Coordinates of C-alpha atoms in Angstrom, one line a residue:
M131 CA 23.4 20.6 -2.6
T132 CA 20.1 18.8 -2.9
D133 CA 17.0 20.4 -4.5
T134 CA 14.7 19.2 -1.7
D135 CA 14.8 17.0 1.4
V136 CA 12.5 14.1 0.1
I137 CA 11.2 13.1 -3.3
V138 CA 7.9 11.2 -3.2
V139 CA 7.2 9.3 -6.4
G140 CA 3.5 8.8 -6.9
A141 CA 0.5 11.0 -6.0
G142 CA -1.9 8.3 -4.9
P143 CA -3.2 8.2 -1.3
T144 CA 0.0 6.8 0.1
G145 CA 2.3 9.4 -1.6
L146 CA 0.1 12.3 -0.7
M147 CA -0.3 11.2 2.9
L148 CA 3.5 10.9 3.2
A149 CA 3.9 14.4 1.7
A150 CA 1.5 15.8 4.3
E151 CA 3.3 14.1 7.2
L152 CA 6.7 15.5 5.9
R153 CA 5.3 19.0 5.6
L154 CA 3.8 18.9 9.1
A155 CA 7.4 18.3 10.2
G156 CA 8.8 21.2 8.1
V157 CA 10.5 18.9 5.6
G158 CA 10.9 20.0 2.0
V159 CA 9.1 17.6 -0.3
V160 CA 8.6 17.2 -4.1
V161 CA 5.9 14.8 -5.3
L162 CA 6.5 13.5 -8.8
E163 CA 3.4 11.9 -10.5
R164 CA 3.5 10.6 -14.1
R165 CA -0.2 11.2 -14.8
P166 CA -1.1 14.8 -15.7
R167 CA -4.3 14.6 -13.7
I168 CA -6.0 12.4 -11.1
N169 CA -7.0 9.1 -12.5
E170 CA -10.8 8.9 -12.6
V171 CA -10.9 5.1 -12.4
A172 CA -12.0 4.5 -8.8
K173 CA -9.7 1.6 -7.7
A174 CA -10.9 2.0 -4.1
G175 CA -14.4 3.0 -2.9
G176 CA -13.5 4.5 0.4
L177 CA -11.4 4.7 3.5
G178 CA -11.6 2.1 6.2
G179 CA -9.9 0.8 9.3
Q180 CA -7.2 2.3 11.4
I181 CA -6.5 5.2 9.0
L182 CA -9.8 6.8 10.0
H183 CA -8.5 7.1 13.5
V184 CA -5.2 8.5 12.3
L185 CA -7.0 11.1 10.1
R186 CA -9.0 12.2 13.2
Y187 CA -5.8 12.5 15.2
R188 CA -4.5 14.8 12.4
G189 CA -7.6 16.9 12.4
L190 CA -8.4 15.8 8.8
L191 CA -11.3 13.4 9.1
E192 CA -13.9 16.1 8.8
R193 CA -12.5 17.0 5.3
F194 CA -13.1 13.5 4.1
E195 CA -16.5 13.2 5.7
A196 CA -17.5 16.5 4.0
A197 CA -16.3 15.2 0.7
S198 CA -18.2 12.0 1.1
G199 CA -21.5 13.6 2.2
R200 CA -22.9 10.1 2.7
P201 CA -23.8 8.2 5.9
R202 CA -21.4 5.7 7.3
P203 CA -22.3 2.2 6.0
T204 CA -23.5 -0.4 8.5
P205 CA -20.4 -2.0 10.0
Q206 CA -20.6 -5.3 8.1
F207 CA -17.6 -6.3 6.0
P208 CA -16.6 -9.2 3.8
F209 CA -14.0 -11.7 4.8
G210 CA -13.2 -14.5 2.4
G211 CA -16.7 -15.0 1.0
L212 CA -18.3 -14.5 4.5
H213 CA -19.9 -11.4 6.0
V214 CA -18.7 -10.3 9.4
D215 CA -21.3 -8.4 11.3
F216 CA -20.0 -5.9 13.8
T217 CA -23.4 -4.3 14.6
R218 CA -23.6 -6.2 17.9
L219 CA -20.5 -4.6 19.2
A220 CA -20.7 -1.3 21.1
E221 CA -17.5 -0.1 19.5
P222 CA -17.0 -1.8 16.1
P223 CA -13.3 -2.4 15.4
M224 CA -13.8 -1.8 11.7
E225 CA -15.6 1.1 10.1
A226 CA -15.6 2.7 6.6
L227 CA -16.2 6.0 4.9
L228 CA -17.6 5.9 1.4
L229 CA -15.5 8.0 -0.9
P230 CA -14.2 7.0 -4.4
Q231 CA -10.4 7.1 -4.7
P232 CA -10.3 10.0 -7.1
R233 CA -12.0 12.1 -4.4
I234 CA -9.7 10.8 -1.7
E235 CA -6.7 11.9 -3.8
A236 CA -8.4 15.3 -4.5
V237 CA -8.9 16.0 -0.8
L238 CA -5.4 15.0 0.0
E239 CA -3.8 16.9 -2.8
E240 CA -5.6 20.1 -1.8
Y241 CA -4.4 19.6 1.8
V242 CA -0.7 18.9 0.9
R243 CA -0.6 22.0 -1.4
E244 CA -2.0 24.1 1.5
C245 CA 0.9 22.6 3.5
G246 CA 3.4 23.8 1.0
A247 CA 4.3 20.5 -0.8
D248 CA 5.4 20.8 -4.5
V249 CA 3.2 18.4 -6.4
R250 CA 4.4 18.0 -10.0
R251 CA 2.0 16.2 -12.3
G252 CA 3.1 14.9 -15.7
H253 CA 6.5 14.1 -14.4
E254 CA 7.7 10.5 -15.0
V255 CA 10.7 9.0 -13.3
L256 CA 13.2 7.5 -15.7
G257 CA 16.2 6.6 -13.6
L258 CA 17.9 6.9 -10.2
D259 CA 21.5 7.5 -9.0
E260 CA 22.3 7.1 -5.4
D261 CA 25.5 8.1 -3.4
P262 CA 26.1 8.2 0.3
A263 CA 24.6 11.7 0.7
E264 CA 21.7 11.9 -1.8
V265 CA 19.6 10.4 -4.6
S266 CA 19.3 12.0 -8.0
V267 CA 16.2 11.3 -10.1
D268 CA 16.1 11.6 -13.8
V269 CA 12.6 12.9 -14.8
R270 CA 10.7 13.5 -18.0
G271 CA 8.2 16.3 -17.5
P272 CA 6.1 18.6 -19.7
D273 CA 9.2 20.8 -20.4
G274 CA 11.5 17.9 -21.2
A275 CA 14.1 15.8 -19.3
H276 CA 15.7 17.1 -16.1
R277 CA 17.2 15.9 -12.8
V278 CA 16.0 16.4 -9.2
S279 CA 18.0 15.5 -6.1
A280 CA 17.1 14.8 -2.5
R281 CA 18.2 13.2 0.7
Y282 CA 15.7 10.4 0.2
V283 CA 13.4 9.0 -2.5
V284 CA 10.2 7.1 -1.5
G285 CA 8.5 5.0 -4.1
C286 CA 4.7 5.3 -3.7
D287 CA 4.2 4.6 -7.3
G288 CA 2.0 1.5 -7.2
V289 CA 2.1 -2.1 -8.1
R290 CA 4.3 -1.6 -11.1
S291 CA 6.7 0.6 -9.2
R292 CA 9.5 2.1 -11.3
V293 CA 11.3 3.1 -8.1
R294 CA 11.2 -0.5 -6.7
D295 CA 12.6 -1.9 -10.0
L296 CA 15.4 0.7 -10.2
A297 CA 16.3 0.0 -6.6
G298 CA 16.5 -3.8 -7.4
I299 CA 14.1 -4.8 -4.6
A300 CA 12.5 -8.2 -5.1
F301 CA 8.7 -8.3 -5.2
T302 CA 7.9 -12.0 -4.9
G303 CA 4.5 -13.7 -4.6
V304 CA 1.7 -15.2 -6.6
S305 CA -1.2 -13.9 -8.8
Y306 CA -4.7 -15.3 -8.8
P307 CA -6.6 -15.9 -12.1
E308 CA -10.0 -14.3 -11.2
V309 CA -11.2 -11.0 -12.4
N310 CA -13.1 -9.2 -9.7
R311 CA -15.7 -6.5 -10.4
L312 CA -17.1 -4.4 -7.6
A313 CA -19.7 -1.6 -8.0
H314 CA -21.9 0.7 -5.9
V315 CA -25.1 1.5 -7.8
T316 CA -28.4 3.0 -7.0
R317 CA -31.1 0.4 -6.2
P318 CA -33.6 0.2 -9.0
P319 CA -37.3 0.1 -7.8
S320 CA -37.7 -3.4 -9.3
V321 CA -35.1 -4.8 -6.8
T322 CA -36.8 -5.0 -3.4
L323 CA -34.8 -4.9 -0.1
R324 CA -36.6 -7.1 2.3
E325 CA -36.9 -6.6 6.0
D326 CA -34.6 -9.5 6.7
G327 CA -31.8 -7.9 4.6
D328 CA -32.2 -10.2 1.5
Y329 CA -33.5 -9.1 -1.9
E330 CA -36.3 -9.9 -4.4
A331 CA -35.4 -9.4 -8.1
P332 CA -37.6 -9.9 -11.2
G333 CA -36.7 -13.1 -13.1
I334 CA -34.5 -14.3 -10.2
G335 CA -36.7 -14.3 -7.1
L336 CA -34.9 -14.4 -3.7
L337 CA -31.3 -13.2 -3.6
R338 CA -29.5 -13.8 -0.3
S339 CA -27.5 -10.9 1.0
G340 CA -23.8 -11.7 1.1
Y341 CA -21.9 -14.2 -1.0
T342 CA -23.2 -16.9 -3.3
Q343 CA -20.9 -19.4 -4.9
T344 CA -21.9 -20.8 -8.3
D345 CA -20.4 -23.1 -10.8
H346 CA -19.1 -20.1 -12.7
G347 CA -17.6 -17.9 -9.9
M348 CA -18.8 -15.9 -6.9
F349 CA -21.6 -13.3 -6.7
A350 CA -22.4 -11.0 -3.8
I351 CA -25.0 -8.3 -3.1
A352 CA -25.4 -6.0 -0.1
S353 CA -26.6 -2.5 0.8
M354 CA -24.5 0.0 2.6
T355 CA -27.5 2.4 2.5
P356 CA -31.1 1.4 1.7
D357 CA -31.1 3.3 -1.6
E358 CA -27.9 1.7 -2.9
L359 CA -26.6 -1.7 -3.9
T360 CA -23.1 -3.1 -3.7
V361 CA -22.7 -5.8 -6.3
Y362 CA -19.6 -8.0 -6.7
T363 CA -18.6 -10.8 -9.1
S364 CA -15.5 -12.9 -9.3
E365 CA -14.8 -15.2 -12.2
E366 CA -12.0 -16.6 -14.2
D367 CA -12.1 -14.4 -17.3
P368 CA -9.7 -15.1 -20.2
D369 CA -10.2 -11.6 -21.6
T370 CA -7.6 -9.0 -20.7
Y371 CA -8.6 -5.5 -19.7
D372 CA -6.8 -2.1 -19.4
D373 CA -6.6 -0.6 -15.9
E374 CA -7.0 2.9 -17.4
I375 CA -10.4 2.1 -19.0
P376 CA -13.3 2.5 -16.6
M377 CA -15.6 -0.4 -16.1
T378 CA -19.1 0.1 -17.5
V379 CA -22.5 -1.0 -16.2
T380 CA -22.8 -3.3 -19.3
E381 CA -19.5 -5.0 -18.4
L382 CA -20.8 -5.6 -14.9
A383 CA -24.2 -6.8 -16.1
D384 CA -22.5 -9.3 -18.5
S385 CA -20.4 -10.6 -15.7
I386 CA -23.4 -11.1 -13.4
R387 CA -25.2 -13.0 -16.1
R388 CA -22.2 -15.3 -16.6
V389 CA -21.7 -15.9 -12.8
L390 CA -25.3 -15.9 -11.6
G391 CA -27.0 -17.2 -14.8
A392 CA -29.6 -14.4 -14.7
D393 CA -30.0 -10.7 -15.4
L394 CA -30.0 -8.4 -12.4
P395 CA -31.5 -4.9 -12.9
L396 CA -28.9 -2.2 -12.0
G397 CA -29.4 1.5 -11.2
E398 CA -27.1 4.4 -11.9
P399 CA -23.3 3.8 -11.2
I400 CA -21.8 5.5 -8.1
T401 CA -18.4 3.8 -8.1
M402 CA -17.2 0.9 -10.3
T403 CA -13.9 -0.9 -10.4
R404 CA -12.4 -4.2 -11.5
F405 CA -9.2 -5.8 -10.3
T406 CA -7.2 -9.0 -10.1
Y407 CA -5.8 -10.3 -6.8
H408 CA -2.1 -10.7 -6.1
A409 CA -0.2 -11.7 -2.9
R410 CA 3.2 -10.0 -3.2
H411 CA 5.5 -8.5 -0.6
A412 CA 8.7 -6.4 -1.2
E413 CA 11.7 -8.2 0.3
R414 CA 12.7 -4.9 2.0
Y415 CA 11.1 -1.5 2.3
R416 CA 14.5 0.3 2.3
A417 CA 17.5 0.1 0.1
G418 CA 19.9 2.9 1.3
R419 CA 18.3 6.2 0.6
I420 CA 15.4 4.6 -1.4
L421 CA 12.3 3.5 0.4
L422 CA 8.9 1.9 -0.6
A423 CA 5.4 2.4 0.7
G424 CA 1.9 1.4 -0.2
D425 CA 1.2 -0.8 -3.3
A426 CA 4.9 -0.5 -4.3
A427 CA 5.7 -2.5 -1.2
H428 CA 2.8 -4.9 -0.9
R429 CA -0.2 -6.3 -2.8
F430 CA -3.0 -8.1 -0.9
P431 CA -5.5 -10.6 -2.3
A432 CA -8.6 -9.1 -0.6
G433 CA -10.4 -5.8 -0.9
G434 CA -10.7 -3.0 1.6
V435 CA -7.2 -3.1 3.0
A436 CA -4.7 -1.6 0.5
V437 CA -5.4 2.1 0.9
N438 CA -5.5 1.7 4.7
A439 CA -2.2 -0.1 4.8
G440 CA -0.4 2.3 2.4
M441 CA -1.5 5.4 4.3
L442 CA -0.4 3.8 7.6
D443 CA 3.0 3.1 6.0
A444 CA 3.2 6.9 5.2
V445 CA 2.4 7.9 8.8
N446 CA 5.0 5.6 10.2
L447 CA 7.7 6.7 7.8
G448 CA 7.1 10.5 7.7
W449 CA 8.2 11.5 11.1
K450 CA 11.3 9.2 10.9
L451 CA 12.5 10.7 7.7
A452 CA 11.8 14.2 9.1
A453 CA 13.9 13.4 12.2
D454 CA 16.8 12.3 10.0
V455 CA 16.5 15.4 7.9
A456 CA 16.4 17.6 11.0
G457 CA 19.6 15.9 12.3
W458 CA 18.3 14.5 15.6
A459 CA 17.3 10.9 14.5
P460 CA 19.0 8.3 16.6
T461 CA 21.0 5.6 14.8
G462 CA 18.7 3.1 13.1
L463 CA 15.5 5.1 13.4
V464 CA 14.7 5.1 9.7
D465 CA 15.4 1.3 9.7
T466 CA 12.6 0.8 12.2
Y467 CA 10.2 1.8 9.3
H468 CA 11.0 -1.5 7.6
D469 CA 11.0 -3.5 10.8
E470 CA 7.5 -2.2 11.8
R471 CA 5.7 -1.9 8.6
H472 CA 7.1 -5.0 6.9
R473 CA 5.8 -6.9 9.9
A474 CA 2.5 -5.2 9.5
G475 CA 2.4 -6.0 5.8
A476 CA 3.2 -9.6 6.5
R477 CA 0.2 -9.8 8.9
T478 CA -2.1 -8.3 6.4
L479 CA -0.8 -10.7 3.8
M480 CA -1.5 -13.5 6.2
H481 CA -5.2 -12.8 6.7
T482 CA -5.9 -11.8 3.1
Q483 CA -4.3 -15.1 1.9
A484 CA -6.5 -16.9 4.4
Q485 CA -9.4 -15.2 2.7
V486 CA -8.3 -16.6 -0.6
A487 CA -8.4 -20.1 0.8
L488 CA -11.9 -19.4 2.2
R489 CA -13.4 -18.0 -1.0
R490 CA -11.6 -20.2 -3.6
G491 CA -12.2 -23.6 -2.0
A492 CA -15.0 -25.6 -3.8
D493 CA -14.8 -29.0 -2.2
P494 CA -16.7 -30.3 0.9
A495 CA -13.7 -29.6 3.1
A496 CA -13.8 -25.9 2.1
E497 CA -17.6 -25.8 2.7
A498 CA -17.0 -27.2 6.2
L499 CA -14.3 -24.6 6.9
R500 CA -16.7 -21.8 5.9
E501 CA -19.4 -23.3 8.0
L502 CA -17.2 -23.6 11.0
L503 CA -15.9 -20.0 10.7
S504 CA -19.5 -18.7 10.2
E505 CA -20.3 -20.3 13.6
L506 CA -17.3 -18.8 15.3
L507 CA -18.3 -15.4 13.9
L508 CA -21.5 -15.5 16.0
D509 CA -19.4 -14.9 19.1
E510 CA -18.1 -11.4 20.0
D511 CA -14.4 -12.3 20.6
P512 CA -13.7 -13.8 17.2
V513 CA -15.7 -11.0 15.5
R514 CA -13.7 -8.4 17.4
R515 CA -10.4 -10.1 16.5
I516 CA -11.2 -10.4 12.8
G517 CA -12.3 -6.8 12.8
R518 CA -9.0 -5.6 14.2
L519 CA -7.2 -7.7 11.6
I520 CA -9.1 -6.2 8.7
A521 CA -8.7 -2.7 10.2
G522 CA -4.9 -3.1 10.8
S523 CA -5.4 -2.0 14.4
D524 CA -4.0 -5.1 16.0
V525 CA -0.4 -4.2 15.0
T526 CA 1.8 -2.9 17.8
H527 CA 5.3 -1.4 17.7
P528 CA 7.2 -2.3 20.9
T529 CA 10.5 -0.7 21.8
P530 CA 13.2 -3.4 21.3
G531 CA 15.4 -4.1 24.3
L532 CA 13.5 -2.0 26.8
D533 CA 11.1 -3.1 29.5
Q534 CA 7.6 -3.2 28.1
H535 CA 4.5 -1.7 29.8
P536 CA 1.3 -3.4 28.3
L537 CA 0.5 -0.1 26.6
V538 CA 3.8 0.3 24.8
G539 CA 3.5 -0.2 21.1
T540 CA -0.3 0.3 21.0
F541 CA -2.2 3.2 19.5
A542 CA -2.7 5.9 22.1
P543 CA -6.3 6.0 23.3
D544 CA -8.2 9.3 22.7
L545 CA -8.4 10.3 26.4
P546 CA -10.3 13.4 27.4
L547 CA -7.9 15.7 29.1
R548 CA -8.1 18.6 31.6
T549 CA -5.1 21.0 31.5
A550 CA -4.4 24.4 33.0
E551 CA -5.5 26.0 29.7
G552 CA -8.8 24.1 29.5
T553 CA -10.0 20.8 28.1
T554 CA -8.5 18.9 25.2
T555 CA -8.0 15.3 23.9
V556 CA -5.1 13.1 22.9
A557 CA -6.3 13.3 19.3
T558 CA -6.1 17.1 19.4
L559 CA -2.6 17.0 20.8
M560 CA -1.5 14.8 17.8
H561 CA -2.7 17.4 15.2
T562 CA 0.8 18.8 14.9
A563 CA 2.5 15.3 14.5
R564 CA 5.0 15.9 17.2
P565 CA 6.0 13.5 20.0
V566 CA 4.2 14.1 23.3
L567 CA 5.1 13.3 26.9
L568 CA 1.7 13.3 28.6
D569 CA 2.1 13.6 32.3
L570 CA -1.2 12.4 33.8
A571 CA -0.2 12.5 37.5
D572 CA 1.7 15.9 37.8
R573 CA 5.0 14.2 38.2
E574 CA 7.5 17.0 38.0
A575 CA 10.5 14.6 38.1
L576 CA 9.4 12.9 34.9
R577 CA 8.9 16.2 33.2
E578 CA 12.4 17.3 34.3
T579 CA 13.8 14.0 32.9
A580 CA 12.3 15.0 29.5
R581 CA 13.5 18.7 29.5
G582 CA 16.6 17.8 27.4
W583 CA 14.3 16.8 24.6
Q584 CA 11.8 19.6 24.8
D585 CA 13.0 21.0 21.4
R586 CA 11.4 18.0 19.7
V587 CA 9.0 16.5 22.4
E588 CA 5.9 18.4 23.7
I589 CA 5.6 18.1 27.4
V590 CA 1.9 18.3 28.5
T591 CA 0.5 18.0 32.0
A592 CA -3.1 17.0 32.2
R593 CA -5.7 15.0 34.2
T594 CA -8.0 12.2 33.0
D595 CA -10.3 9.8 34.9
P596 CA -9.5 7.1 35.2
R597 CA -5.9 7.4 34.0
P598 CA -4.4 4.3 32.3
A599 CA -0.9 5.3 33.5
D600 CA 0.9 8.0 35.3
A601 CA 2.6 9.2 32.1
L602 CA 2.7 8.3 28.4
L603 CA 5.3 9.0 25.8
I604 CA 3.5 9.1 22.4
R605 CA 5.3 9.0 19.1
P606 CA 4.2 11.3 16.2
D607 CA 2.3 8.4 14.6
A608 CA 0.3 8.1 17.9
H609 CA 1.8 4.8 19.1
I610 CA 2.9 4.7 22.7
A611 CA 6.7 4.6 23.0
W612 CA 6.8 4.3 26.9
A613 CA 4.4 4.3 29.8
T614 CA 4.7 4.1 33.6
D615 CA 2.3 2.4 36.0
V616 CA 0.3 4.4 38.4
G617 CA 2.5 5.1 41.4
E618 CA 5.7 3.6 39.9
P619 CA 8.6 5.2 41.7
H620 CA 10.9 7.6 39.8
D621 CA 14.0 5.5 40.4
T622 CA 12.6 3.0 37.9
A623 CA 10.3 5.2 35.8
G624 CA 12.8 8.0 35.3
P625 CA 15.6 5.9 33.8
A626 CA 13.1 4.0 31.6
L627 CA 11.7 7.2 30.3
R628 CA 15.2 8.5 29.5
D629 CA 16.0 5.2 27.6
A630 CA 12.8 5.5 25.6
L631 CA 13.5 9.2 24.8
T632 CA 17.0 8.3 23.7
Y633 CA 15.9 5.3 21.6
W634 CA 13.2 7.1 19.7
F635 CA 14.2 10.8 19.7
G636 CA 18.0 10.9 19.9

């Protein structure tokens, strides 16, 4: 008999988000983390993109906003050495919340412990044994070596994943030679933020907001709030560094001097991190009862996407493992995790590698490409498309082999709803992470079709104006699994609903 249902290896944002999703579904979960405490080196400076919407759909976003306590930054984001300005769009496709990664992990860990997850710090995975029914994990913890078994093991243990190596999953790709340093610091009085968004600094003069390429690398400066500076350098640096040792203001100032050829006054550090870029993708996200998520499955050569992608992996995987543990998962459901998120990872890898070409090119052709893209980014449609790419919100999950309504596979819109019990929203319905059949046209026949699944699918009748469809079948990860057009007859809508219910929910 197994000790728990699922073992999650790694207590970073991906592993903790997965543990939360599993606990919402009532699944037993043990989280094994080799570090005895949260790593205070802030590898990420916040949350951004589609995961913000997912957290709102889980009722968790307010926790992170309270932990941040800072205003949302202006929706302007880097893309391959360019700045993409979303401020002209009524609904920016990309937004961010400023919160250093140690605080992200602290908020998530507090939540998953409230949900009943068993988080064990100071427990390092040494080995794995898998048979057709379970996986046994050899662990070295504070009290010595021991073994834990589960139905599944998920490696959320980062770029040097022990789980991935033990499972024999290839992690191919390339590494880039630059060392990147990124910091949020308070803006010293001697650095003036001009009305046009540029800067004046003593000994330097005018500093353009955004990216500046020099003979020694790349420098960037911007302000997410008027009292702060975001400063970035990228340079080929022969010195090695230890991920576990935090970057200092002195180290950043030295890098600015090398790249920019001048000293820039810096205020007090808020968050600081250094990193190198890699483009790597796991050959597969599943090997039997062993799965990968987050940095263990993918590395992207651009900032601002890794935490978002990893936590979205977790939300996609959690309900599928829970369905298998509960015994109602249809054949192949867990495999759809690889199909969907590997495709999403490949898309993120595509646009982040395109950013490498944009920022590394130093010849006239590269300058022409940057100039052309800068012109395109003056138009709303390209800006919106790039924003959805960065946010990871352009990824859809269609149902293979079934007729596709245009909404199928997309993230469910947060419709305002009127029910017999009062008003609510789609986001509120998704707080429990259960599938929902949302009847928007009071179609009793469709509700009757779904009755056989009511032990695992919530059936909700509501009104909204205007309605995008007569009914929506929404997966626990808030993607639409099926939809029917307004007025579509039951002799076609009913069988299609039954097929979708069977495909996704057994």
